[in-house]
Amino acid sequence: MSRRGSGAGKKGKKKSKKLEVTEEQLQEIREAFGVFNPDEDGYIRTSKLHNLLIALSLHLEPAELKELKGELDPDGEGRFGFDEFVVLISDRLNDRDVREEALKSFELFDRKGRGYITIADLRQASRELGQNMAEEELQGMMEIADANQDGRVTKDDFLRILERTHLV
């Protein structure tokens, strides 16, 4: 097995990847990494990657998980270091935070906490924002966002629209 550092020696290979994590995110990663690194040797077994991601509220599709494992452990050593993990996971953390903000926005419309938005909720929000949108506009918004046309826009519907418009 070849000896590999914590990623510091590989920074040249990662120059195209811009590291954009907040101090809060970095602390969150450190804490989660520490849980899965009881030996404190700076490495986590690749087999623990899925659990680490779940601890960070990151849920990847099996193909994405396999790809990430390959990027973190290209030599097949069965482990990866903290620095490598931070670099490769930073975009996903930022995506997660954007998603969380989108869900908070959803909750502003869904004041009753039902898990869906109705046209009445849109109408009320429109008035409160001083928009006073026409009923036809509100109905059009509902038709676009309501995937199964049951008169309710769910969180999934809401996120789908935001993703389609590249807001998430």
CSV table of C-alpha atoms in Angstrom, one decimal:
chain,number,residue,atom,x,y,z
A,1,MET,CA,0.0,0.0,0.0
A,2,SER,CA,1.5,3.4,-0.9
A,3,ARG,CA,1.8,6.1,1.7
A,4,ARG,CA,-0.3,9.1,1.0
A,5,GLY,CA,-0.6,12.4,2.9
A,6,SER,CA,-3.7,14.1,4.0
A,7,GLY,CA,-4.0,15.8,0.6
A,8,ALA,CA,-1.6,18.6,1.2
A,9,GLY,CA,0.8,17.2,-1.4
A,10,LYS,CA,-2.0,16.9,-4.0
A,11,LYS,CA,-3.1,20.5,-4.0
A,12,GLY,CA,-1.5,21.0,-7.4
A,13,LYS,CA,-3.8,18.5,-8.9
A,14,LYS,CA,-6.8,20.2,-7.4
A,15,LYS,CA,-6.2,23.8,-8.6
A,16,SER,CA,-9.1,23.7,-10.9
A,17,LYS,CA,-11.4,23.0,-7.9
A,18,LYS,CA,-12.2,26.2,-6.0
A,19,LEU,CA,-12.7,25.7,-2.3
A,20,GLU,CA,-15.6,27.6,-1.0
A,21,VAL,CA,-16.7,26.5,2.4
A,22,THR,CA,-17.6,28.7,5.3
A,23,GLU,CA,-15.9,28.4,8.7
A,24,GLU,CA,-19.1,26.9,10.0
A,25,GLN,CA,-19.2,24.3,7.3
A,26,LEU,CA,-15.5,23.5,7.9
A,27,GLN,CA,-16.2,23.0,11.6
A,28,GLU,CA,-19.2,20.8,10.8
A,29,ILE,CA,-17.0,18.7,8.5
A,30,ARG,CA,-14.2,18.4,11.1
A,31,GLU,CA,-16.7,17.2,13.8
A,32,ALA,CA,-18.3,14.6,11.5
A,33,PHE,CA,-14.8,13.5,10.2
A,34,GLY,CA,-13.7,13.1,13.8
A,35,VAL,CA,-16.6,10.7,14.6
A,36,PHE,CA,-15.4,8.4,11.8
A,37,ASN,CA,-11.7,8.8,12.6
A,38,PRO,CA,-11.4,7.5,16.2
A,39,ASP,CA,-7.7,6.8,15.7
A,40,GLU,CA,-7.2,10.5,14.9
A,41,ASP,CA,-4.8,9.5,12.1
A,42,GLY,CA,-6.3,11.9,9.6
A,43,TYR,CA,-7.9,9.2,7.5
A,44,ILE,CA,-11.3,7.5,7.2
A,45,ARG,CA,-11.9,4.2,5.6
A,46,THR,CA,-13.6,4.5,2.2
A,47,SER,CA,-16.3,2.1,3.4
A,48,LYS,CA,-17.4,4.7,6.0
A,49,LEU,CA,-17.9,7.4,3.3
A,50,HIS,CA,-21.7,6.9,3.0
A,51,ASN,CA,-22.1,7.2,6.8
A,52,LEU,CA,-20.0,10.3,6.9
A,53,LEU,CA,-22.2,11.9,4.1
A,54,ILE,CA,-25.4,11.0,6.0
A,55,ALA,CA,-23.9,12.7,9.1
A,56,LEU,CA,-23.5,15.8,7.0
A,57,SER,CA,-27.1,15.6,5.7
A,58,LEU,CA,-25.8,14.8,2.2
A,59,HIS,CA,-27.6,12.1,0.3
A,60,LEU,CA,-26.0,10.9,-2.9
A,61,GLU,CA,-27.3,8.5,-5.5
A,62,PRO,CA,-25.4,5.2,-5.7
A,63,ALA,CA,-23.6,6.3,-8.9
A,64,GLU,CA,-22.6,9.6,-7.3
A,65,LEU,CA,-21.3,7.9,-4.2
A,66,LYS,CA,-19.2,5.5,-6.3
A,67,GLU,CA,-17.8,8.4,-8.3
A,68,LEU,CA,-16.9,10.3,-5.1
A,69,LYS,CA,-15.2,7.2,-3.7
A,70,GLY,CA,-13.1,6.9,-6.8
A,71,GLU,CA,-12.1,10.6,-6.6
A,72,LEU,CA,-11.3,10.4,-2.9
A,73,ASP,CA,-9.4,7.1,-3.2
A,74,PRO,CA,-8.0,6.9,-6.7
A,75,ASP,CA,-5.2,4.4,-5.7
A,76,GLY,CA,-7.7,2.0,-4.0
A,77,GLU,CA,-6.0,2.2,-0.6
A,78,GLY,CA,-9.3,2.0,1.1
A,79,ARG,CA,-9.0,5.4,2.9
A,80,PHE,CA,-9.1,9.1,2.3
A,81,GLY,CA,-7.8,12.2,4.1
A,82,PHE,CA,-9.6,15.2,5.5
A,83,ASP,CA,-8.2,17.8,3.1
A,84,GLU,CA,-9.2,15.7,0.0
A,85,PHE,CA,-12.7,15.3,1.4
A,86,VAL,CA,-13.2,19.0,2.1
A,87,VAL,CA,-12.1,19.9,-1.4
A,88,LEU,CA,-14.3,17.4,-3.1
A,89,ILE,CA,-17.4,17.9,-0.9
A,90,SER,CA,-17.5,21.7,-0.8
A,91,ASP,CA,-19.8,22.1,-3.8
A,92,ARG,CA,-22.2,19.5,-2.4
A,93,LEU,CA,-22.3,21.3,1.0
A,94,ASN,CA,-23.1,24.6,-0.7
A,95,ASP,CA,-25.9,22.9,-2.7
A,96,ARG,CA,-27.2,21.5,0.5
A,97,ASP,CA,-27.3,24.9,2.1
A,98,VAL,CA,-29.1,26.4,-0.9
A,99,ARG,CA,-31.7,23.6,-0.7
A,100,GLU,CA,-32.1,24.3,3.1
A,101,GLU,CA,-32.8,28.0,2.3
A,102,ALA,CA,-35.3,27.0,-0.4
A,103,LEU,CA,-37.1,24.8,2.1
A,104,LYS,CA,-37.2,27.8,4.6
A,105,SER,CA,-38.8,29.8,1.8
A,106,PHE,CA,-41.4,27.1,1.3
A,107,GLU,CA,-42.2,27.3,5.0
A,108,LEU,CA,-42.9,31.1,4.6
A,109,PHE,CA,-45.8,30.1,2.2
A,110,ASP,CA,-46.8,27.0,4.2
A,111,ARG,CA,-47.5,28.8,7.5
A,112,LYS,CA,-49.8,26.1,8.8
A,113,GLY,CA,-47.1,23.5,8.4
A,114,ARG,CA,-49.2,21.2,6.3
A,115,GLY,CA,-46.4,20.3,3.9
A,116,TYR,CA,-48.0,21.9,0.9
A,117,ILE,CA,-49.0,25.3,-0.5
A,118,THR,CA,-52.5,26.1,-1.8
A,119,ILE,CA,-53.7,29.0,-4.0
A,120,ALA,CA,-55.0,30.6,-0.9
A,121,ASP,CA,-51.5,30.6,0.6
A,122,LEU,CA,-50.2,32.2,-2.6
A,123,ARG,CA,-52.9,34.8,-2.6
A,124,GLN,CA,-52.2,35.7,1.0
A,125,ALA,CA,-48.4,36.0,0.4
A,126,SER,CA,-49.1,38.1,-2.7
A,127,ARG,CA,-51.2,40.5,-0.6
A,128,GLU,CA,-48.7,40.7,2.2
A,129,LEU,CA,-45.9,41.4,-0.3
A,130,GLY,CA,-48.0,44.2,-1.8
A,131,GLN,CA,-48.2,42.4,-5.2
A,132,ASN,CA,-52.0,41.8,-5.3
A,133,MET,CA,-51.6,39.4,-8.2
A,134,ALA,CA,-54.6,38.7,-10.5
A,135,GLU,CA,-56.4,35.4,-9.8
A,136,GLU,CA,-55.3,34.2,-13.3
A,137,GLU,CA,-51.7,34.7,-12.5
A,138,LEU,CA,-52.0,32.8,-9.2
A,139,GLN,CA,-53.8,30.0,-11.0
A,140,GLY,CA,-51.1,29.9,-13.7
A,141,MET,CA,-48.4,29.6,-11.0
A,142,MET,CA,-50.3,26.7,-9.4
A,143,GLU,CA,-50.7,24.9,-12.7
A,144,ILE,CA,-47.0,25.1,-13.4
A,145,ALA,CA,-45.9,24.1,-9.9
A,146,ASP,CA,-48.5,21.5,-9.0
A,147,ALA,CA,-47.1,18.3,-10.5
A,148,ASN,CA,-50.2,16.2,-10.0
A,149,GLN,CA,-52.8,19.0,-10.4
A,150,ASP,CA,-54.4,18.3,-7.0
A,151,GLY,CA,-54.4,22.0,-6.0
A,152,ARG,CA,-51.4,21.5,-3.7
A,153,VAL,CA,-47.8,22.4,-4.3
A,154,THR,CA,-45.6,20.1,-2.2
A,155,LYS,CA,-42.1,20.7,-1.0
A,156,ASP,CA,-40.9,18.4,-3.9
A,157,ASP,CA,-43.0,20.4,-6.4
A,158,PHE,CA,-41.5,23.6,-5.0
A,159,LEU,CA,-37.9,22.3,-5.2
A,160,ARG,CA,-38.5,20.9,-8.7
A,161,ILE,CA,-39.6,24.4,-9.9
A,162,LEU,CA,-36.6,26.0,-8.3
A,163,GLU,CA,-34.3,23.5,-9.9
A,164,ARG,CA,-35.9,23.9,-13.3
A,165,THR,CA,-35.4,27.7,-13.1
A,166,HIS,CA,-31.8,27.1,-11.7
A,167,LEU,CA,-32.6,28.8,-8.4
A,168,VAL,CA,-31.5,25.7,-6.5
